[in-house]
Coordinates of C-alpha atoms in Angstrom, one line a residue:
X1 CA 104.0 112.0 91.2
X2 CA 104.7 108.3 92.6
X3 CA 106.7 105.3 92.0
X4 CA 107.0 101.6 92.9
X5 CA 110.4 100.4 94.0
X6 CA 111.9 97.4 95.6
X7 CA 112.7 97.9 99.4
X8 CA 115.9 96.1 100.0
X9 CA 116.8 96.9 103.4
X10 CA 116.4 99.2 106.5
X11 CA 119.8 100.6 106.6
X12 CA 118.9 104.1 105.3
X13 CA 116.8 106.6 107.0
X14 CA 114.5 106.6 104.1
X15 CA 114.1 102.9 104.2
X16 CA 113.8 102.9 107.9
X17 CA 110.9 105.5 107.6
X18 CA 109.1 103.4 104.8
X19 CA 109.2 100.3 107.0
X20 CA 107.7 102.2 110.1
X21 CA 104.9 103.5 107.7
X22 CA 104.4 99.7 106.7
X23 CA 104.0 98.6 110.2
X24 CA 101.6 101.3 110.9
X25 CA 99.5 100.4 107.8
X26 CA 99.5 96.6 108.7
X27 CA 98.3 97.3 112.1
X28 CA 95.4 99.6 110.9
X29 CA 94.4 97.5 107.9
X30 CA 95.1 94.0 109.1
X31 CA 93.9 94.0 112.8
X32 CA 94.4 90.3 113.0
X33 CA 98.0 90.3 112.2
X34 CA 100.2 90.0 115.2
X35 CA 103.1 92.3 116.2
X36 CA 105.5 89.5 115.5
X37 CA 104.2 89.2 112.0
X38 CA 104.6 92.9 111.2
X39 CA 108.2 92.8 112.7
X40 CA 109.1 89.6 110.8
X41 CA 109.0 91.8 107.5
X42 CA 111.8 93.9 108.6
X43 CA 113.7 91.0 110.2
X44 CA 113.6 89.0 106.9
X45 CA 115.2 92.2 105.1
X46 CA 118.0 92.2 107.6
X47 CA 118.7 88.6 107.2
X48 CA 117.6 87.6 103.7
X49 CA 119.6 84.5 103.5
X50 CA 119.1 83.2 106.9
X51 CA 116.2 81.0 106.0
X52 CA 114.5 79.1 103.0
X53 CA 112.1 82.1 102.8
X54 CA 113.6 85.0 101.0
X55 CA 112.0 88.6 101.2
X56 CA 110.6 90.7 98.5
X57 CA 109.0 94.0 99.4
X58 CA 107.5 96.4 97.0
X59 CA 106.3 100.1 98.0
X60 CA 104.5 102.8 96.1
X61 CA 105.3 106.0 97.5
X62 CA 105.4 109.8 96.6
X63 CA 108.6 111.7 96.0
X64 CA 108.3 112.9 99.6
X65 CA 108.6 109.5 100.9
X66 CA 104.8 109.2 101.8
X67 CA 103.8 105.4 101.6
X68 CA 100.8 105.0 99.3
X69 CA 100.7 101.0 99.2
X70 CA 102.9 98.1 99.6
X71 CA 103.2 94.4 99.1
X72 CA 105.2 92.0 101.1
X73 CA 106.2 88.7 99.7
X74 CA 108.5 85.9 100.5
X75 CA 110.1 83.3 98.1
X76 CA 110.3 79.8 98.9
X77 CA 113.5 79.1 97.0
X78 CA 113.5 75.1 97.0
X79 CA 110.2 75.0 95.0
X80 CA 110.6 78.4 93.0
X81 CA 107.2 79.4 94.6
X82 CA 106.4 83.0 96.0
X83 CA 103.8 83.7 98.7
X84 CA 102.1 86.9 99.1
X85 CA 101.9 87.9 102.9
X86 CA 100.4 91.4 102.8
X87 CA 99.4 93.8 99.9
X88 CA 97.6 97.1 101.0
X89 CA 97.0 100.6 99.8
X90 CA 96.2 103.8 101.8
X91 CA 92.5 104.4 102.1
X92 CA 93.1 107.8 100.3
X93 CA 94.4 105.9 97.2
X94 CA 91.0 103.7 97.0
X95 CA 89.8 103.4 93.5
X96 CA 93.0 105.0 92.0
X97 CA 94.2 101.6 90.4
X98 CA 97.2 101.7 92.3
X99 CA 96.5 98.2 94.0
X100 CA 96.2 96.8 90.3
X101 CA 99.4 98.3 89.3
X102 CA 101.2 97.1 92.4
X103 CA 100.0 93.7 91.9
X104 CA 101.0 93.3 88.3
X105 CA 104.5 94.7 89.2
X106 CA 104.7 92.2 91.8
X107 CA 103.9 89.4 89.2
X108 CA 106.6 90.7 87.0
X109 CA 109.2 90.8 89.7
X110 CA 108.3 87.2 90.7
X111 CA 108.8 86.1 87.1
X112 CA 112.1 87.7 86.8
X113 CA 113.2 85.9 90.0
X114 CA 112.3 82.6 88.4
X115 CA 109.1 81.9 90.5
X116 CA 106.6 79.5 88.7
X117 CA 103.7 80.5 90.8
X118 CA 102.4 82.8 93.5
X119 CA 100.2 81.7 96.3
X120 CA 98.3 83.6 99.0
X121 CA 95.5 83.1 101.6
X122 CA 92.4 85.0 100.9
X123 CA 89.2 85.3 103.1
X124 CA 86.3 83.5 101.9
X125 CA 83.0 84.5 100.1
X126 CA 80.9 81.9 101.6
X127 CA 77.0 82.9 102.3
X128 CA 77.4 81.7 105.8
X129 CA 79.3 84.7 106.8
X130 CA 76.7 86.8 108.7
X131 CA 78.5 90.1 108.6
X132 CA 77.2 91.8 105.5
X133 CA 80.1 94.2 105.3
X134 CA 82.8 91.5 105.7
X135 CA 81.2 89.3 103.1
X136 CA 81.1 92.4 100.8
X137 CA 84.8 93.2 101.3
X138 CA 85.7 89.5 100.8
X139 CA 83.8 89.3 97.5
X140 CA 85.4 92.6 96.5
X141 CA 88.8 91.1 97.1
X142 CA 88.1 87.9 95.1
X143 CA 86.5 89.8 92.2
X144 CA 89.9 91.9 92.2
X145 CA 92.0 88.7 91.8
X146 CA 89.8 87.2 89.1
X147 CA 91.0 90.1 86.9
X148 CA 94.4 88.6 86.8
X149 CA 93.1 85.1 86.3
X150 CA 93.7 84.0 90.1
X151 CA 91.2 81.8 91.6
X152 CA 90.9 79.7 94.8
X153 CA 92.1 76.1 94.9
X154 CA 89.3 73.7 95.4
X155 CA 89.2 70.0 96.6
X156 CA 91.9 70.5 99.0
X157 CA 90.3 70.8 102.3
X158 CA 92.6 73.8 103.0
X159 CA 89.8 76.1 103.6
X160 CA 89.1 74.1 106.9
X161 CA 92.5 73.1 108.2
X162 CA 91.5 72.3 111.7
X163 CA 91.2 75.5 113.4
X164 CA 88.1 75.4 115.5
X165 CA 88.2 79.1 116.2
X166 CA 87.9 79.9 112.5
X167 CA 85.5 77.3 111.0
X168 CA 85.4 79.0 107.6
X169 CA 89.2 78.9 107.2
X170 CA 90.6 80.7 104.3
X171 CA 91.1 80.0 100.6
X172 CA 94.5 79.4 99.2
X173 CA 94.7 81.1 96.0
X174 CA 96.9 80.2 93.1
X175 CA 98.4 82.7 90.5
X176 CA 100.4 80.8 87.6
X177 CA 101.9 84.2 86.9
X178 CA 100.3 84.1 83.4
X179 CA 102.0 80.9 82.3
X180 CA 98.9 79.0 81.9
X181 CA 100.7 76.1 83.9
X182 CA 98.9 74.5 86.9
X183 CA 100.4 73.5 90.3
X184 CA 101.3 69.9 90.7
X185 CA 99.9 68.0 93.6
X186 CA 103.4 66.9 94.5
X187 CA 104.6 70.5 94.6
X188 CA 101.6 71.6 96.5
X189 CA 101.8 68.8 99.2
X190 CA 105.7 69.8 99.5
X191 CA 105.0 73.3 99.9
X192 CA 101.8 73.6 102.1
X193 CA 103.3 72.0 105.2
X194 CA 106.5 74.2 105.2
X195 CA 104.3 77.3 104.7
X196 CA 101.9 76.5 107.4
X197 CA 104.6 75.7 110.0
X198 CA 106.5 78.9 108.9
X199 CA 103.3 81.1 108.9
X200 CA 101.5 79.5 112.0
X201 CA 104.2 77.7 114.0
X202 CA 102.0 77.3 117.0
X203 CA 98.6 76.4 115.4
X204 CA 100.0 74.4 112.3
X205 CA 103.2 72.5 113.1
X206 CA 104.6 70.4 110.5
X207 CA 102.5 67.2 111.2
X208 CA 99.3 69.2 111.2
X209 CA 100.2 70.8 107.7
X210 CA 101.1 67.3 106.3
X211 CA 97.6 66.2 107.2
X212 CA 96.2 69.2 105.6
X213 CA 98.3 68.6 102.5
X214 CA 97.0 65.0 102.3
X215 CA 93.6 66.6 101.2
X216 CA 95.0 67.8 97.9
X217 CA 93.7 65.1 95.8
X218 CA 93.7 66.4 92.0
X219 CA 96.7 66.5 90.0
X220 CA 97.3 69.4 88.8
X221 CA 95.4 71.2 91.6
X222 CA 92.0 72.5 90.4
X223 CA 91.0 76.0 90.6
X224 CA 87.5 77.4 91.4
X225 CA 85.4 78.7 88.3
X226 CA 85.1 82.4 88.0
X227 CA 82.1 83.9 90.0
X228 CA 82.5 87.5 89.4
X229 CA 84.0 88.0 86.0
X230 CA 83.3 86.1 82.6
X231 CA 86.3 83.8 82.1
X232 CA 88.4 84.7 79.1
X233 CA 90.9 82.5 77.4
X234 CA 93.9 81.6 79.5
X235 CA 96.2 84.6 79.8
X236 CA 99.8 83.7 79.0
X237 CA 102.7 85.8 80.7
X238 CA 102.7 89.2 79.5
X239 CA 105.9 90.1 77.8
X240 CA 106.5 93.6 78.8
X241 CA 108.6 96.1 77.1
X242 CA 111.1 95.8 79.8
X243 CA 111.2 92.0 79.5
X244 CA 111.9 92.4 75.6
X245 CA 114.5 95.0 76.4
X246 CA 115.8 94.1 79.8
X247 CA 117.8 97.3 80.4
X248 CA 117.0 101.1 80.2
X249 CA 119.0 103.6 78.4
X250 CA 118.8 107.4 78.8
X251 CA 120.5 109.5 76.2
X252 CA 121.5 113.2 76.6
X253 CA 119.8 114.7 73.6
X254 CA 121.3 118.0 74.3
X255 CA 124.9 116.9 74.3
X256 CA 125.3 118.1 70.6
X257 CA 125.1 121.6 71.7
X258 CA 128.3 121.5 73.5
X259 CA 130.7 120.9 70.5
X260 CA 134.2 122.4 71.1
X261 CA 136.0 122.7 67.6
X262 CA 139.2 123.6 69.0
X263 CA 142.0 121.7 67.6
X264 CA 143.1 118.5 69.9
X265 CA 139.7 118.6 71.6
X266 CA 138.8 115.0 71.6
X267 CA 135.6 115.1 73.5
X268 CA 133.2 115.2 70.4
X269 CA 129.5 114.7 69.9
X270 CA 130.2 111.7 67.4
X271 CA 131.1 109.6 70.6
X272 CA 127.4 109.4 71.6
X273 CA 126.3 108.6 67.9
X274 CA 128.9 105.7 67.6
X275 CA 127.8 104.2 71.0
X276 CA 123.9 104.6 70.2
X277 CA 124.0 103.2 66.7
X278 CA 125.8 99.9 67.9
X279 CA 123.4 99.5 71.0
X280 CA 120.3 99.9 68.9
X281 CA 121.4 96.6 67.0
X282 CA 121.4 94.5 70.2
X283 CA 117.7 94.9 71.3
X284 CA 119.0 95.2 74.9
X285 CA 117.7 98.6 75.9
X286 CA 114.4 100.4 76.2
X287 CA 115.0 104.1 75.8
X288 CA 113.5 106.5 78.6
X289 CA 112.9 110.1 78.1
X290 CA 115.0 112.3 80.5
X291 CA 112.9 113.7 83.2
X292 CA 113.7 117.4 84.6
X293 CA 115.5 117.4 88.1
X294 CA 116.0 119.9 90.6
X295 CA 119.2 121.9 91.2
X296 CA 119.2 120.7 94.8
X297 CA 120.6 117.3 93.7
X298 CA 123.5 119.0 92.0
X299 CA 124.3 121.5 95.1
X300 CA 124.0 118.4 97.3
X301 CA 127.6 117.4 96.1
X302 CA 128.9 120.6 94.4
X303 CA 129.5 123.9 96.1
X304 CA 126.7 126.3 95.5
X305 CA 129.1 129.2 94.5
X306 CA 130.7 127.0 91.9
X307 CA 127.3 126.0 90.4
X308 CA 126.3 129.5 90.2
X309 CA 129.5 130.6 88.8
X310 CA 129.3 128.0 85.9
X311 CA 125.7 129.1 85.1
X312 CA 126.4 132.8 85.2
X313 CA 129.5 132.7 83.0
X314 CA 128.1 130.3 80.4
X315 CA 125.2 132.7 80.0
X316 CA 127.6 135.6 79.2
X317 CA 129.6 133.9 76.6
X318 CA 128.5 134.3 73.0
X319 CA 127.8 131.4 70.9
X320 CA 130.7 129.4 69.4
X321 CA 133.2 131.1 71.6
X322 CA 135.1 129.3 74.3
X323 CA 137.4 130.6 77.1
X324 CA 140.1 128.8 78.8
X325 CA 141.6 129.8 82.3
X326 CA 144.2 132.2 81.9
X327 CA 145.3 132.9 85.5
X328 CA 144.9 130.8 88.6
X329 CA 144.7 133.2 91.5
X330 CA 144.4 130.7 94.3
X331 CA 147.1 132.4 96.3
X332 CA 144.6 135.1 97.2
X333 CA 141.2 133.7 97.5
X334 CA 140.0 136.7 99.3
X335 CA 140.3 139.1 96.3
X336 CA 139.1 137.4 93.3
X337 CA 139.3 139.1 89.8
X338 CA 136.1 141.0 89.0
X339 CA 136.0 139.6 85.5
X340 CA 134.1 136.6 85.4
X341 CA 136.7 134.9 82.7
X342 CA 139.6 135.7 85.0
X343 CA 137.6 134.0 87.7
X344 CA 137.8 130.5 85.8
X345 CA 141.1 129.7 87.4
X346 CA 139.5 129.6 90.9
X347 CA 137.4 126.7 89.7
X348 CA 139.4 124.9 87.1
X349 CA 142.0 122.4 87.5
X350 CA 143.6 122.4 84.1
X351 CA 144.1 124.5 81.0
X352 CA 142.2 122.5 78.4
X353 CA 138.6 122.4 79.8
X354 CA 136.8 125.4 78.1
X355 CA 133.7 127.4 79.4
X356 CA 131.3 128.2 76.5
X357 CA 127.6 129.2 76.1
X358 CA 126.5 125.6 76.1
X359 CA 128.7 124.0 78.6
X360 CA 126.4 124.5 81.5
X361 CA 123.2 123.4 79.6
X362 CA 124.8 120.2 78.2
X363 CA 126.3 119.2 81.7
X364 CA 123.0 120.1 83.3
X365 CA 121.1 117.9 80.8
X366 CA 123.5 115.0 81.5
X367 CA 122.6 115.3 85.2
X368 CA 118.9 115.0 84.3
X369 CA 119.5 112.0 82.2
X370 CA 121.7 110.4 84.9
X371 CA 119.2 110.9 87.6
X372 CA 116.4 109.4 85.3
X373 CA 118.4 106.4 85.0
X374 CA 118.9 106.1 88.6
X375 CA 115.3 106.2 89.2
X376 CA 115.1 103.5 86.7
X377 CA 117.0 101.0 88.8
X378 CA 115.3 102.2 91.9
X379 CA 111.9 101.6 90.2
X380 CA 112.5 98.4 88.3
X381 CA 115.5 97.7 86.0
X382 CA 118.4 95.6 87.1
X383 CA 120.6 98.0 84.9
X384 CA 120.3 101.2 83.4
X385 CA 122.8 103.3 81.1
X386 CA 123.0 107.1 81.2
X387 CA 124.7 107.7 77.8
X388 CA 125.9 111.3 78.4
X389 CA 128.3 113.8 77.5
X390 CA 130.2 115.8 78.6
X391 CA 131.6 113.4 81.2
X392 CA 131.8 114.1 84.8
X393 CA 134.0 112.0 87.0
X394 CA 136.8 114.6 87.1
X395 CA 134.4 117.4 88.5
X396 CA 135.1 117.9 92.3
X397 CA 133.0 119.6 94.8
X398 CA 134.2 123.1 93.6
X399 CA 136.2 122.6 90.4
X400 CA 135.9 121.5 86.9
X401 CA 138.5 120.0 84.7
X402 CA 139.2 117.1 82.3
X403 CA 136.3 117.8 80.1
X404 CA 133.9 117.5 83.2
X405 CA 131.6 120.2 84.8
X406 CA 129.1 118.3 86.8
X407 CA 129.9 115.0 88.3
X408 CA 126.8 113.1 87.2
X409 CA 128.0 109.7 88.7
X410 CA 128.6 111.2 92.1
X411 CA 125.2 113.1 91.9
X412 CA 123.4 109.8 91.3
X413 CA 125.4 107.9 93.8
X414 CA 124.3 110.8 96.5
X415 CA 120.7 110.3 95.2
X416 CA 120.9 106.6 95.5
X417 CA 122.4 106.6 99.0
X418 CA 119.0 107.8 100.6
X419 CA 117.7 104.2 99.9
X420 CA 121.0 102.3 100.9
X421 CA 124.6 101.8 100.7
X422 CA 126.0 102.6 97.4
X423 CA 129.2 101.6 95.6
X424 CA 130.9 103.6 92.8
X425 CA 133.5 101.8 90.6
X426 CA 135.3 104.1 88.1
X427 CA 136.8 102.1 85.2
X428 CA 138.0 105.0 83.1
X429 CA 141.6 105.2 82.2
X430 CA 142.0 108.3 84.3
X431 CA 141.4 108.6 88.0
X432 CA 137.8 109.7 89.2
X433 CA 139.4 112.5 91.3
X434 CA 136.0 114.2 91.5
X435 CA 134.2 111.2 92.8
X436 CA 136.8 110.6 95.4
X437 CA 136.8 114.2 96.5
X438 CA 133.1 114.3 96.9
X439 CA 132.8 111.1 98.9
X440 CA 136.2 110.9 100.7
X441 CA 134.9 111.6 104.2
X442 CA 131.8 109.3 103.9
X443 CA 131.2 105.7 104.8
X444 CA 127.9 105.1 103.1
X445 CA 129.4 105.5 99.6
X446 CA 132.2 103.2 98.8
X447 CA 134.3 104.4 95.9
X448 CA 136.9 102.5 93.9
X449 CA 138.9 103.3 90.8
X450 CA 141.1 101.4 88.5
X451 CA 143.2 103.8 86.4
X452 CA 146.6 104.7 85.0
X453 CA 149.1 105.6 87.7
X454 CA 148.9 109.4 88.4
X455 CA 152.7 109.5 88.1
X456 CA 152.1 109.3 84.3
X457 CA 148.3 109.9 83.8
X458 CA 146.0 112.7 84.3
X459 CA 145.1 114.1 86.8
X460 CA 148.5 113.6 88.0
X461 CA 147.7 114.9 91.6
X462 CA 145.1 112.2 92.7
X463 CA 144.5 108.5 92.5
X464 CA 147.5 107.1 94.5
X465 CA 147.0 103.9 96.5
X466 CA 147.5 105.3 99.8
X467 CA 144.4 107.6 99.6
X468 CA 142.0 105.5 101.4
X469 CA 139.7 108.1 102.8
X470 CA 139.5 110.6 105.8
X471 CA 137.6 110.8 109.1
X472 CA 134.3 108.6 108.7
X473 CA 135.4 107.6 105.3
X474 CA 138.7 106.1 106.1
X475 CA 138.8 102.6 104.5
X476 CA 136.0 103.3 102.1
X477 CA 138.1 104.6 99.1
X478 CA 140.1 102.2 97.0
X479 CA 142.7 103.3 94.3
X480 CA 144.2 100.7 92.1
X481 CA 146.8 102.7 90.0
X482 CA 148.4 100.6 87.3
X483 CA 151.4 101.0 85.2
X484 CA 151.6 102.9 81.7
X485 CA 151.6 99.6 79.9
X486 CA 149.7 96.5 81.1
X487 CA 148.3 93.3 79.7
X488 CA 144.5 92.8 79.5
X489 CA 145.1 89.8 82.0
X490 CA 146.6 92.2 84.6
X491 CA 143.7 94.6 84.2
X492 CA 141.2 91.7 84.7
X493 CA 143.0 90.7 88.0
X494 CA 142.5 94.3 89.2
X495 CA 139.0 94.3 88.4
X496 CA 138.2 91.1 90.2
X497 CA 140.3 92.6 93.3
X498 CA 137.8 95.7 93.2
X499 CA 134.6 93.8 92.7
X500 CA 135.6 91.5 95.7
X501 CA 136.0 94.6 98.0
X502 CA 132.8 96.0 96.8
X503 CA 130.9 92.8 97.3
X504 CA 132.1 92.8 101.0
X505 CA 130.8 96.2 101.3
X506 CA 127.4 94.9 100.3
X507 CA 126.0 97.8 98.4
X508 CA 122.4 98.1 97.8
X509 CA 123.3 99.9 94.5
X510 CA 126.2 99.9 92.4
X511 CA 127.3 102.8 90.1
X512 CA 129.8 102.1 87.3
X513 CA 131.6 105.1 85.7
X514 CA 132.3 103.6 82.5
X515 CA 135.2 104.8 80.4
X516 CA 136.3 103.1 77.0
X517 CA 139.4 105.2 77.0
X518 CA 141.2 102.0 78.3
X519 CA 140.9 100.6 74.8
X520 CA 143.7 99.9 72.3
X521 CA 144.9 103.2 70.5
X522 CA 142.7 105.6 72.6
X523 CA 144.2 109.0 72.2
X524 CA 144.2 109.6 75.9
X525 CA 145.3 106.3 77.3
X526 CA 148.1 103.9 77.0
X527 CA 146.4 100.3 77.6
X528 CA 145.3 97.9 74.8
X529 CA 141.8 96.5 75.8
X530 CA 139.8 95.2 72.7
X531 CA 136.1 94.5 72.3
X532 CA 136.5 90.9 73.6
X533 CA 138.2 92.0 76.6
X534 CA 135.4 94.7 77.3
X535 CA 133.0 91.6 76.8
X536 CA 134.7 89.4 79.4
X537 CA 135.2 92.3 82.0
X538 CA 131.4 93.1 81.6
X539 CA 130.5 89.5 82.5
X540 CA 132.4 89.9 85.8
X541 CA 130.8 93.4 86.6
X542 CA 127.3 91.9 85.9
X543 CA 127.6 89.4 88.7
X544 CA 127.3 92.0 91.3
X545 CA 124.1 91.2 93.1
X546 CA 122.4 94.5 93.1
X547 CA 120.8 97.1 90.5
X548 CA 123.6 98.6 88.6
X549 CA 123.5 102.3 87.2
X550 CA 126.1 102.8 84.4
X551 CA 127.2 106.3 83.7
X552 CA 129.3 107.0 80.5
X553 CA 132.5 108.7 81.0
X554 CA 135.5 108.8 78.6
X555 CA 136.3 106.9 75.5
X556 CA 137.7 108.8 72.4
X557 CA 138.8 106.5 69.7
X558 CA 135.5 106.7 67.7
X559 CA 136.6 104.2 65.2
X560 CA 136.2 101.3 67.6
X561 CA 134.1 103.2 70.5
X562 CA 130.8 101.9 69.3
X563 CA 132.0 98.1 68.9
X564 CA 133.6 98.3 72.3
X565 CA 130.4 99.6 74.0
X566 CA 128.3 96.9 72.2
X567 CA 130.6 94.1 73.2
X568 CA 130.5 95.5 76.9
X569 CA 126.7 95.5 77.1
X570 CA 126.3 92.0 75.2
X571 CA 128.8 90.7 77.7
X572 CA 127.0 92.3 80.7
X573 CA 123.7 90.6 79.6
X574 CA 125.6 87.4 79.1
X575 CA 126.8 87.8 82.6
X576 CA 123.4 88.5 84.2
X577 CA 121.6 85.7 82.5
X578 CA 124.1 82.7 82.5

């Protein structure tokens, strides 16, 4: 198993290890590359906005963190051009097709970033090369790019840019990214001097590059005819499933087994159906199947004894029978009751969250869905939505309650944190006490919650403004408790405040614990947001400059739930694209 993901920084241990493997691969496979060039890849990631050339690094790795292939690109923003600096695969992956998949993914990323073309240097295939092995490798490389309709520029003089030590120079390749549109002479003449001065500051300062650029005489720039593959009709940009449906959705298909029919229990299966039906009308989502995940992801944030208890007791309960905590023996934790049902009070924080035969299975499936969605934002998608129930944000490290058993949002946030800083924003009407509890002493995951003041709203004991973190986590928890009755304008002010603080934290990934129980007439809330308010708020959230994982939490007025969800995600799309 392996995946391709964007490497965004070197802050986390996993990313730093990947960059170290990249440098080693560059040294082994690009012997002419200088140490400064290899270090520059990491430097661009540390200061992405420091110059006109912005970094894009893609890595293919297995799930043990072993680097299989990588591509390093810089984007020249003024002209919307991308330049491929390095692309390489481990020799053990030769012939696996990984290089082709990595290059195609690279093209897709460039298109999504608004690039109109991709350029790169490639060693020539001229018969004057006397080393037969080098000539063979150069021809294989050029044949590879012809598969993508990518050819060397001709009539430019670039292949002999005045470097006596390298009389054959190099080809400058041009990839139109499938658009079929050529590179104008004006654009090429503006780009080449800047590129040469950036890449070869000693050999090709700006005046040298300007002389080279004067050799570009055709308009648009002409490309060499195919030599290795028969030319087919011009290939237009492939509209991938991801382009047609820009976001991913993973639905918990096992949620219906957890159907508590007790009077007053509002966390019902119909919630998922109402949301899914409305979102299917938008065309915004590609549905991904849930993947099985390891229990270790759960025990990384939940106490193992608590996890084992849930699994054990749920197996013992007969179908269609629920139990509720009857005693809370926390005063004498050294002598718990022997009866499993009587032990529930050790792990439950309220009297209205039941245990039954399917609670564990449904909650476990929700974790699988959420981690699958987390992998989607790591791999490619700018947003992925885990449409799950039961919810999870009230589940603490060793306690369940508020209809929640496993904290899927927190499990995903911890998982994402191996790849960089993570921020979690909880916009459910009720405070995300579980998420706060799990990350309260950590500074790599920033937690924020906008919710009803615990003076009048569940969970009543957590979510106060002076709870800002503990130990290393001081300053990394933000609570914004709001009055029982507020205007939508007041809510939006609070949302803007939370988003500003999160932007200052500069997360690589953003987790949104999404509750629709802030809606007008929700049976568990007291606020009055309508579909249009959800649309407006989503536009603000969408402006976060990083991949976003959305995890479904509350929302219990099923009459308007679907419309509110649709408005939210349509607003999100508008915020991302406008």
